[in-house]
């Protein structure tokens, strides 16, 4: 018997948009902690990641997704598919755009994908990075984006500004149906600590490496040994597509790999609350972005629907 007079709300929220608009930054803001990798480079997120926000009156399950883009290999196709699949599972869609820029072909691609969804859930157009748009330019920019999907309801935010969290949450709660929790309230994400660690190592590589190389790398965690509550030993391999990339990732006298390792270690320590010893290796895996077996082993494979 439910003796609680306040109805409990629960539901799934999809965070979609083109790459680099701030989807994962917004997820981290809404969760009040960093669970997703973020970088100034597009295509940082490569798979779906849940952020589960629970309290006594609601459970909101955010689905962070890879940026929808024009794919050049099988990995890109997988990323688009994963992102699109969340649209039909959502109670509300947060369509995130970079309001500092006019809509481009990729934004049009996102809008077109939403338009094909039967019984599209309510869409909130999150005009992010408002800190970079002059007030006078905002109405015109908003109209440009709304023209792509007129049913969307606009909201201006900056995912870097903590005050925006309640703004988004209040709006979402107004849309969420009554329901029961889907996950244990203690659970905050669906990824294992080792998977997040792999993403944080790639995040560090995205931040430190230049040109196309960071997009051509993958990270595999080979060992994640919890030595105690407060200590972990992680061994991971950075996979590169070409032999010539190995030297660049390692750097002169190992300088680059040291920089990547040091930043990654700090981020993993913040995320896990443990002291981390991180050992990195670099290995060539030819053409892995187009190789179904490599993609499967790295976890870039669609879940089977049952
Ligand atoms: N100025 C400004 N920068 C922002 C804001 N939100 C996010 N960023 C920056 O935008 C960049 C991309 O952020 P991400 O959160 O990785 O973007 P994403 O949409 O998840 O990108 P993908 O995972 O590649 O699809 C990062 O450098 C963020 O710091 C904002 O409100 N204002
Ligand atoms: Mg992301």
mmCIF file of C-alpha atoms and ligand atoms in Angstrom:
data_model
loop_
_atom_site.group_PDB
_atom_site.id
_atom_site.type_symbol
_atom_site.label_atom_id
_atom_site.label_comp_id
_atom_site.label_asym_id
_atom_site.label_seq_id
_atom_site.Cartn_x
_atom_site.Cartn_y
_atom_site.Cartn_z
ATOM 1 C CA UNK A 1 0.000 0.000 0.000
ATOM 2 C CA UNK A 2 1.336 3.419 -0.910
ATOM 3 C CA UNK A 3 0.998 5.640 2.137
ATOM 4 C CA UNK A 4 3.025 8.436 0.593
ATOM 5 C CA UNK A 5 0.598 11.216 -0.386
ATOM 6 C CA UNK A 6 3.126 12.809 -2.790
ATOM 7 C CA UNK A 7 3.314 10.860 -6.034
ATOM 8 C CA UNK A 8 6.755 9.533 -6.945
ATOM 9 C CA UNK A 9 7.981 10.568 -10.380
ATOM 10 C CA UNK A 10 10.340 8.631 -12.598
ATOM 11 C CA UNK A 11 11.389 8.618 -16.202
ATOM 12 C CA UNK A 12 14.051 8.606 -18.881
ATOM 13 C CA UNK A 13 15.561 11.738 -20.377
ATOM 14 C CA UNK A 14 17.583 11.605 -23.574
ATOM 15 C CA UNK A 15 20.393 14.136 -24.015
ATOM 16 C CA UNK A 16 20.946 14.436 -27.769
ATOM 17 C CA UNK A 17 22.619 16.835 -30.124
ATOM 18 C CA UNK A 18 25.551 17.183 -32.486
ATOM 19 C CA UNK A 19 29.078 16.658 -31.096
ATOM 20 C CA UNK A 20 30.709 19.180 -28.735
ATOM 21 C CA UNK A 21 27.599 21.146 -27.718
ATOM 22 C CA UNK A 22 27.890 20.318 -23.990
ATOM 23 C CA UNK A 23 25.725 17.205 -23.477
ATOM 24 C CA UNK A 24 28.145 15.486 -21.101
ATOM 25 C CA UNK A 25 28.925 18.759 -19.319
ATOM 26 C CA UNK A 26 25.196 19.122 -18.675
ATOM 27 C CA UNK A 27 24.949 15.510 -17.481
ATOM 28 C CA UNK A 28 27.749 16.127 -14.967
ATOM 29 C CA UNK A 29 26.050 19.330 -13.804
ATOM 30 C CA UNK A 30 22.692 17.606 -13.313
ATOM 31 C CA UNK A 31 24.367 14.743 -11.439
ATOM 32 C CA UNK A 32 26.418 17.142 -9.283
ATOM 33 C CA UNK A 33 29.509 15.082 -10.018
ATOM 34 C CA UNK A 34 31.684 14.156 -12.924
ATOM 35 C CA UNK A 35 30.671 10.777 -14.321
ATOM 36 C CA UNK A 36 31.170 11.502 -18.028
ATOM 37 C CA UNK A 37 34.248 12.492 -20.013
ATOM 38 C CA UNK A 38 34.214 16.030 -21.394
ATOM 39 C CA UNK A 39 36.651 17.688 -23.800
ATOM 40 C CA UNK A 40 36.884 20.623 -26.210
ATOM 41 C CA UNK A 41 37.003 18.151 -29.115
ATOM 42 C CA UNK A 42 33.991 16.694 -30.903
ATOM 43 C CA UNK A 43 33.086 13.013 -30.491
ATOM 44 C CA UNK A 44 34.303 12.677 -26.930
ATOM 45 C CA UNK A 45 31.340 10.485 -25.959
ATOM 46 C CA UNK A 46 31.219 7.234 -27.898
ATOM 47 C CA UNK A 47 28.520 5.257 -26.134
ATOM 48 C CA UNK A 48 25.349 5.725 -24.145
ATOM 49 C CA UNK A 49 25.862 6.421 -20.452
ATOM 50 C CA UNK A 50 23.163 6.665 -17.825
ATOM 51 C CA UNK A 51 23.159 9.182 -15.011
ATOM 52 C CA UNK A 52 20.661 8.128 -12.346
ATOM 53 C CA UNK A 53 19.465 10.916 -10.056
ATOM 54 C CA UNK A 54 17.351 9.689 -7.143
ATOM 55 C CA UNK A 55 15.757 11.178 -4.052
ATOM 56 C CA UNK A 56 12.593 10.613 -1.998
ATOM 57 C CA UNK A 57 10.293 12.090 -4.613
ATOM 58 C CA UNK A 58 11.812 11.180 -7.974
ATOM 59 C CA UNK A 59 14.237 9.128 -10.000
ATOM 60 C CA UNK A 60 15.418 10.736 -13.215
ATOM 61 C CA UNK A 61 17.438 8.581 -15.571
ATOM 62 C CA UNK A 62 19.498 10.700 -17.952
ATOM 63 C CA UNK A 63 20.834 9.074 -21.104
ATOM 64 C CA UNK A 64 23.974 10.867 -22.317
ATOM 65 C CA UNK A 65 24.667 10.017 -25.955
ATOM 66 C CA UNK A 66 27.357 10.389 -28.623
ATOM 67 C CA UNK A 67 27.005 13.451 -30.834
ATOM 68 C CA UNK A 68 25.051 12.734 -34.031
ATOM 69 C CA UNK A 69 27.289 13.450 -37.050
ATOM 70 C CA UNK A 70 28.126 12.429 -40.609
ATOM 71 C CA UNK A 71 29.935 9.107 -40.013
ATOM 72 C CA UNK A 72 33.163 8.120 -41.777
ATOM 73 C CA UNK A 73 33.558 4.637 -40.322
ATOM 74 C CA UNK A 74 31.678 1.883 -38.488
ATOM 75 C CA UNK A 75 32.398 3.454 -35.090
ATOM 76 C CA UNK A 76 30.617 6.629 -36.240
ATOM 77 C CA UNK A 77 27.651 4.621 -37.491
ATOM 78 C CA UNK A 78 27.417 2.878 -34.116
ATOM 79 C CA UNK A 79 27.572 6.217 -32.275
ATOM 80 C CA UNK A 80 24.714 7.664 -34.341
ATOM 81 C CA UNK A 81 22.645 4.520 -33.905
ATOM 82 C CA UNK A 82 23.106 4.509 -30.124
ATOM 83 C CA UNK A 83 22.103 8.161 -29.867
ATOM 84 C CA UNK A 84 19.056 7.782 -32.107
ATOM 85 C CA UNK A 85 17.838 4.684 -30.235
ATOM 86 C CA UNK A 86 17.400 6.719 -27.032
ATOM 87 C CA UNK A 87 14.823 9.015 -28.681
ATOM 88 C CA UNK A 88 12.037 6.457 -28.645
ATOM 89 C CA UNK A 89 12.804 5.349 -25.061
ATOM 90 C CA UNK A 90 12.635 8.856 -23.609
ATOM 91 C CA UNK A 91 9.866 10.551 -21.643
ATOM 92 C CA UNK A 92 11.455 13.881 -22.473
ATOM 93 C CA UNK A 93 14.202 14.774 -24.959
ATOM 94 C CA UNK A 94 16.775 17.446 -24.158
ATOM 95 C CA UNK A 95 17.976 18.576 -27.575
ATOM 96 C CA UNK A 96 21.196 20.405 -26.799
ATOM 97 C CA UNK A 97 22.697 22.939 -29.196
ATOM 98 C CA UNK A 98 25.664 25.305 -29.105
ATOM 99 C CA UNK A 99 23.826 28.622 -29.181
ATOM 100 C CA UNK A 100 27.077 30.474 -29.863
ATOM 101 C CA UNK A 101 26.873 29.092 -33.387
ATOM 102 C CA UNK A 102 24.164 29.067 -36.020
ATOM 103 C CA UNK A 103 22.657 25.637 -36.781
ATOM 104 C CA UNK A 104 24.897 23.593 -39.102
ATOM 105 C CA UNK A 105 24.396 20.431 -41.171
ATOM 106 C CA UNK A 106 24.851 18.222 -38.107
ATOM 107 C CA UNK A 107 22.162 20.101 -36.154
ATOM 108 C CA UNK A 108 19.873 19.550 -39.141
ATOM 109 C CA UNK A 109 20.737 15.851 -39.029
ATOM 110 C CA UNK A 110 19.713 15.696 -35.352
ATOM 111 C CA UNK A 111 16.429 17.498 -36.019
ATOM 112 C CA UNK A 112 15.717 15.205 -38.979
ATOM 113 C CA UNK A 113 16.277 12.132 -36.819
ATOM 114 C CA UNK A 114 13.872 13.448 -34.183
ATOM 115 C CA UNK A 115 11.295 14.217 -36.854
ATOM 116 C CA UNK A 116 11.224 10.552 -37.914
ATOM 117 C CA UNK A 117 10.328 9.279 -34.413
ATOM 118 C CA UNK A 118 6.721 8.123 -34.144
ATOM 119 C CA UNK A 119 4.960 9.839 -31.215
ATOM 120 C CA UNK A 120 7.980 12.013 -30.457
ATOM 121 C CA UNK A 121 8.238 12.742 -26.697
ATOM 122 C CA UNK A 122 8.240 16.420 -25.619
ATOM 123 C CA UNK A 123 11.459 18.113 -26.751
ATOM 124 C CA UNK A 124 13.163 20.863 -24.769
ATOM 125 C CA UNK A 125 15.594 22.823 -26.938
ATOM 126 C CA UNK A 126 18.538 23.581 -24.659
ATOM 127 C CA UNK A 127 20.317 26.625 -26.057
ATOM 128 C CA UNK A 128 23.612 25.992 -24.264
ATOM 129 C CA UNK A 129 26.707 28.210 -23.947
ATOM 130 C CA UNK A 130 24.572 31.309 -23.375
ATOM 131 C CA UNK A 131 27.675 32.863 -21.802
ATOM 132 C CA UNK A 132 29.016 33.162 -25.355
ATOM 133 C CA UNK A 133 25.954 34.820 -26.938
ATOM 134 C CA UNK A 134 25.122 38.519 -26.633
ATOM 135 C CA UNK A 135 21.651 39.125 -25.243
ATOM 136 C CA UNK A 136 20.548 41.053 -28.354
ATOM 137 C CA UNK A 137 21.441 38.097 -30.596
ATOM 138 C CA UNK A 138 19.497 35.506 -28.649
ATOM 139 C CA UNK A 139 15.982 35.838 -30.154
ATOM 140 C CA UNK A 140 17.275 35.452 -33.729
ATOM 141 C CA UNK A 141 19.460 32.488 -32.778
ATOM 142 C CA UNK A 142 16.549 30.810 -30.993
ATOM 143 C CA UNK A 143 14.346 31.219 -34.090
ATOM 144 C CA UNK A 144 17.022 29.658 -36.299
ATOM 145 C CA UNK A 145 17.065 26.524 -34.175
ATOM 146 C CA UNK A 146 13.302 26.383 -33.627
ATOM 147 C CA UNK A 147 12.802 26.510 -37.395
ATOM 148 C CA UNK A 148 14.357 23.013 -37.474
ATOM 149 C CA UNK A 149 11.825 21.617 -34.992
ATOM 150 C CA UNK A 150 9.008 24.046 -34.211
ATOM 151 C CA UNK A 151 7.438 21.792 -31.553
ATOM 152 C CA UNK A 152 10.480 22.174 -29.269
ATOM 153 C CA UNK A 153 10.289 24.360 -26.178
ATOM 154 C CA UNK A 154 13.351 26.637 -25.857
ATOM 155 C CA UNK A 155 15.456 27.159 -22.726
ATOM 156 C CA UNK A 156 18.697 29.155 -22.461
ATOM 157 C CA UNK A 157 21.419 27.854 -20.137
ATOM 158 C CA UNK A 158 25.114 27.507 -19.598
ATOM 159 C CA UNK A 159 26.072 24.026 -18.481
ATOM 160 C CA UNK A 160 29.110 25.606 -16.822
ATOM 161 C CA UNK A 161 26.903 27.641 -14.474
ATOM 162 C CA UNK A 162 25.737 25.601 -11.430
ATOM 163 C CA UNK A 163 22.609 27.777 -11.061
ATOM 164 C CA UNK A 164 21.222 26.298 -14.285
ATOM 165 C CA UNK A 165 20.785 22.904 -12.693
ATOM 166 C CA UNK A 166 17.489 23.685 -10.898
ATOM 167 C CA UNK A 167 16.189 25.497 -13.963
ATOM 168 C CA UNK A 168 16.495 22.330 -16.036
ATOM 169 C CA UNK A 169 15.392 19.952 -13.272
ATOM 170 C CA UNK A 170 12.215 21.933 -12.457
ATOM 171 C CA UNK A 171 11.202 21.923 -16.088
ATOM 172 C CA UNK A 172 11.882 18.202 -16.436
ATOM 173 C CA UNK A 173 9.924 17.307 -13.304
ATOM 174 C CA UNK A 174 6.899 19.112 -14.697
ATOM 175 C CA UNK A 175 7.050 16.720 -17.682
ATOM 176 C CA UNK A 176 7.841 13.479 -15.849
ATOM 177 C CA UNK A 177 5.110 10.879 -15.312
ATOM 178 C CA UNK A 178 4.250 9.307 -11.954
ATOM 179 C CA UNK A 179 6.079 6.024 -11.632
ATOM 180 C CA UNK A 180 8.324 3.732 -9.644
ATOM 181 C CA UNK A 181 12.111 3.747 -9.435
ATOM 182 C CA UNK A 182 13.787 1.634 -12.129
ATOM 183 C CA UNK A 183 17.165 1.439 -10.383
ATOM 184 C CA UNK A 184 18.505 1.092 -6.863
ATOM 185 C CA UNK A 185 18.631 4.669 -5.535
ATOM 186 C CA UNK A 186 22.292 4.126 -4.595
ATOM 187 C CA UNK A 187 23.250 3.517 -8.234
ATOM 188 C CA UNK A 188 24.400 6.597 -10.144
ATOM 189 C CA UNK A 189 25.375 5.179 -13.520
ATOM 190 C CA UNK A 190 25.233 1.981 -15.588
ATOM 191 C CA UNK A 191 28.937 1.946 -16.440
ATOM 192 C CA UNK A 192 31.496 0.165 -14.313
ATOM 193 C CA UNK A 193 34.260 2.196 -12.708
ATOM 194 C CA UNK A 194 36.727 0.605 -15.144
ATOM 195 C CA UNK A 195 34.681 1.768 -18.153
ATOM 196 C CA UNK A 196 34.582 5.326 -16.853
ATOM 197 C CA UNK A 197 38.322 5.097 -16.181
ATOM 198 C CA UNK A 198 38.847 4.125 -19.852
ATOM 199 C CA UNK A 199 36.831 7.173 -20.947
ATOM 200 C CA UNK A 200 38.808 9.450 -18.625
ATOM 201 C CA UNK A 201 42.090 8.176 -20.078
ATOM 202 C CA UNK A 202 40.743 8.934 -23.568
ATOM 203 C CA UNK A 203 39.573 12.336 -22.328
ATOM 204 C CA UNK A 204 43.151 13.096 -21.223
ATOM 205 C CA UNK A 205 44.436 11.983 -24.632
ATOM 206 C CA UNK A 206 41.848 14.180 -26.395
ATOM 207 C CA UNK A 207 43.004 17.140 -24.342
ATOM 208 C CA UNK A 208 46.734 16.625 -24.912
ATOM 209 C CA UNK A 209 46.996 15.215 -28.447
ATOM 210 C CA UNK A 210 46.465 17.195 -31.626
ATOM 211 C CA UNK A 211 44.951 16.746 -35.061
ATOM 212 C CA UNK A 212 43.220 13.520 -35.995
ATOM 213 C CA UNK A 213 45.182 11.239 -33.663
ATOM 214 C CA UNK A 214 42.933 11.485 -30.602
ATOM 215 C CA UNK A 215 39.938 10.377 -32.660
ATOM 216 C CA UNK A 216 41.837 7.340 -33.862
ATOM 217 C CA UNK A 217 42.587 6.018 -30.390
ATOM 218 C CA UNK A 218 40.712 3.674 -28.125
ATOM 219 C CA UNK A 219 41.433 2.729 -24.539
ATOM 220 C CA UNK A 220 41.169 -0.748 -23.119
ATOM 221 C CA UNK A 221 41.467 -1.290 -19.376
ATOM 222 C CA UNK A 222 43.326 -4.585 -18.972
ATOM 223 C CA UNK A 223 43.345 -4.727 -15.179
ATOM 224 C CA UNK A 224 41.513 -2.809 -12.498
ATOM 225 C CA UNK A 225 42.682 -4.156 -9.193
ATOM 226 C CA UNK A 226 41.085 -2.744 -6.074
ATOM 227 C CA UNK A 227 43.921 -3.196 -3.626
ATOM 228 C CA UNK A 228 41.864 -1.734 -0.795
ATOM 229 C CA UNK A 229 38.923 0.640 -0.230
ATOM 230 C CA UNK A 230 41.284 3.507 -0.853
ATOM 231 C CA UNK A 231 43.697 2.153 -3.490
ATOM 232 C CA UNK A 232 43.451 0.849 -7.034
ATOM 233 C CA UNK A 233 46.016 -0.322 -9.571
ATOM 234 C CA UNK A 234 44.942 0.158 -13.174
ATOM 235 C CA UNK A 235 46.699 -1.144 -16.255
ATOM 236 C CA UNK A 236 45.369 0.142 -19.564
ATOM 237 C CA UNK A 237 46.314 0.029 -23.233
ATOM 238 C CA UNK A 238 45.939 2.931 -25.621
ATOM 239 C CA UNK A 239 45.179 1.464 -29.047
ATOM 240 C CA UNK A 240 46.294 3.462 -32.069
ATOM 241 C CA UNK A 241 45.416 2.868 -35.718
ATOM 242 C CA UNK A 242 48.922 3.237 -37.153
ATOM 243 C CA UNK A 243 52.424 2.319 -36.067
ATOM 244 C CA UNK A 244 53.477 5.963 -36.674
ATOM 245 C CA UNK A 245 50.927 7.151 -34.093
ATOM 246 C CA UNK A 246 52.600 5.145 -31.335
ATOM 247 C CA UNK A 247 55.585 7.484 -31.199
ATOM 248 C CA UNK A 248 53.325 10.540 -31.064
ATOM 249 C CA UNK A 249 51.290 9.158 -28.174
ATOM 250 C CA UNK A 250 54.453 8.193 -26.284
ATOM 251 C CA UNK A 251 56.247 11.450 -27.129
ATOM 252 C CA UNK A 252 59.924 12.394 -26.819
ATOM 253 C CA UNK A 253 61.384 10.522 -23.886
ATOM 254 C CA UNK A 254 57.863 9.388 -22.912
ATOM 255 C CA UNK A 255 56.804 12.964 -22.218
ATOM 256 C CA UNK A 256 53.373 12.796 -23.850
ATOM 257 C CA UNK A 257 52.271 9.510 -22.289
ATOM 258 C CA UNK A 258 53.369 10.868 -18.911
ATOM 259 C CA UNK A 259 51.177 13.960 -19.388
ATOM 260 C CA UNK A 260 48.196 11.859 -20.467
ATOM 261 C CA UNK A 261 48.711 9.445 -17.574
ATOM 262 C CA UNK A 262 49.050 12.180 -15.000
ATOM 263 C CA UNK A 263 45.849 14.006 -16.031
ATOM 264 C CA UNK A 264 43.925 10.732 -16.350
ATOM 265 C CA UNK A 265 45.086 9.579 -12.923
ATOM 266 C CA UNK A 266 43.894 12.802 -11.283
ATOM 267 C CA UNK A 267 40.482 12.532 -12.945
ATOM 268 C CA UNK A 268 40.088 8.850 -12.057
ATOM 269 C CA UNK A 269 41.039 9.623 -8.448
ATOM 270 C CA UNK A 270 38.384 12.363 -8.301
ATOM 271 C CA UNK A 271 35.769 10.065 -9.818
ATOM 272 C CA UNK A 272 36.533 7.003 -7.684
ATOM 273 C CA UNK A 273 37.605 8.696 -4.459
ATOM 274 C CA UNK A 274 40.618 6.356 -4.339
ATOM 275 C CA UNK A 275 44.331 6.741 -4.782
ATOM 276 C CA UNK A 276 45.158 5.334 -8.201
ATOM 277 C CA UNK A 277 48.312 3.862 -9.666
ATOM 278 C CA UNK A 278 47.943 4.009 -13.448
ATOM 279 C CA UNK A 279 50.108 2.069 -15.871
ATOM 280 C CA UNK A 280 49.654 2.901 -19.569
ATOM 281 C CA UNK A 281 50.831 1.007 -22.653
ATOM 282 C CA UNK A 282 50.462 1.833 -26.328
ATOM 283 C CA UNK A 283 49.668 -0.730 -29.004
ATOM 284 C CA UNK A 284 48.812 -0.662 -32.690
ATOM 285 C CA UNK A 285 45.445 -2.081 -33.757
ATOM 286 C CA UNK A 286 45.089 -1.463 -37.484
ATOM 287 C CA UNK A 287 41.831 0.036 -38.726
ATOM 288 C CA UNK A 288 39.990 -0.773 -35.486
ATOM 289 C CA UNK A 289 37.293 1.842 -36.181
ATOM 290 C CA UNK A 290 36.076 -0.255 -39.110
ATOM 291 C CA UNK A 291 36.623 -3.691 -37.604
ATOM 292 C CA UNK A 292 33.449 -5.197 -36.084
ATOM 293 C CA UNK A 293 35.386 -7.553 -33.789
ATOM 294 C CA UNK A 294 37.538 -4.744 -32.335
ATOM 295 C CA UNK A 295 34.446 -2.578 -31.894
ATOM 296 C CA UNK A 296 32.681 -5.414 -30.077
ATOM 297 C CA UNK A 297 35.639 -6.012 -27.756
ATOM 298 C CA UNK A 298 35.781 -2.304 -26.936
ATOM 299 C CA UNK A 299 32.074 -2.289 -26.063
ATOM 300 C CA UNK A 300 31.006 -0.278 -29.116
ATOM 301 C CA UNK A 301 28.167 -2.642 -30.023
ATOM 302 C CA UNK A 302 24.399 -2.160 -29.870
ATOM 303 C CA UNK A 303 22.648 -3.961 -27.021
ATOM 304 C CA UNK A 304 20.324 -6.649 -28.335
ATOM 305 C CA UNK A 305 16.663 -5.742 -27.806
ATOM 306 C CA UNK A 306 14.649 -8.600 -26.318
HETATM 307 N N1 LIG B 1 31.591 28.450 -22.800
HETATM 308 C C1 LIG B 1 30.936 27.341 -22.568
HETATM 309 N N2 LIG B 1 31.501 26.143 -22.834
HETATM 310 C C2 LIG B 1 30.793 25.028 -22.571
HETATM 311 C C3 LIG B 1 29.489 25.075 -22.014
HETATM 312 N N3 LIG B 1 29.052 23.806 -21.880
HETATM 313 C C4 LIG B 1 30.042 22.990 -22.326
HETATM 314 N N4 LIG B 1 31.089 23.729 -22.734
HETATM 315 C C5 LIG B 1 32.361 23.229 -23.304
HETATM 316 O O1 LIG B 1 32.092 22.601 -24.550
HETATM 317 C C6 LIG B 1 33.034 21.548 -24.804
HETATM 318 C C7 LIG B 1 32.298 20.277 -25.171
HETATM 319 O O2 LIG B 1 31.623 19.792 -24.032
HETATM 320 P P1 LIG B 1 31.113 18.284 -23.918
HETATM 321 O O3 LIG B 1 30.263 18.206 -22.707
HETATM 322 O O4 LIG B 1 32.252 17.324 -24.042
HETATM 323 O O5 LIG B 1 30.207 18.199 -25.231
HETATM 324 P P2 LIG B 1 29.361 16.930 -25.784
HETATM 325 O O6 LIG B 1 28.144 17.477 -26.419
HETATM 326 O O7 LIG B 1 29.182 15.913 -24.728
HETATM 327 O O8 LIG B 1 30.342 16.415 -26.922
HETATM 328 P P3 LIG B 1 30.452 14.925 -27.582
HETATM 329 O O9 LIG B 1 30.593 13.949 -26.474
HETATM 330 O O10 LIG B 1 31.681 15.038 -28.415
HETATM 331 O O11 LIG B 1 29.224 14.718 -28.406
HETATM 332 C C8 LIG B 1 33.872 21.446 -23.544
HETATM 333 O O12 LIG B 1 35.080 22.129 -23.754
HETATM 334 C C9 LIG B 1 33.025 22.129 -22.478
HETATM 335 O O13 LIG B 1 33.779 22.692 -21.431
HETATM 336 C C10 LIG B 1 28.925 26.347 -21.733
HETATM 337 O O14 LIG B 1 27.796 26.508 -21.270
HETATM 338 N N5 LIG B 1 29.688 27.445 -22.031
HETATM 339 MG MG1 LIG B 2 29.755 13.943 -24.581
#
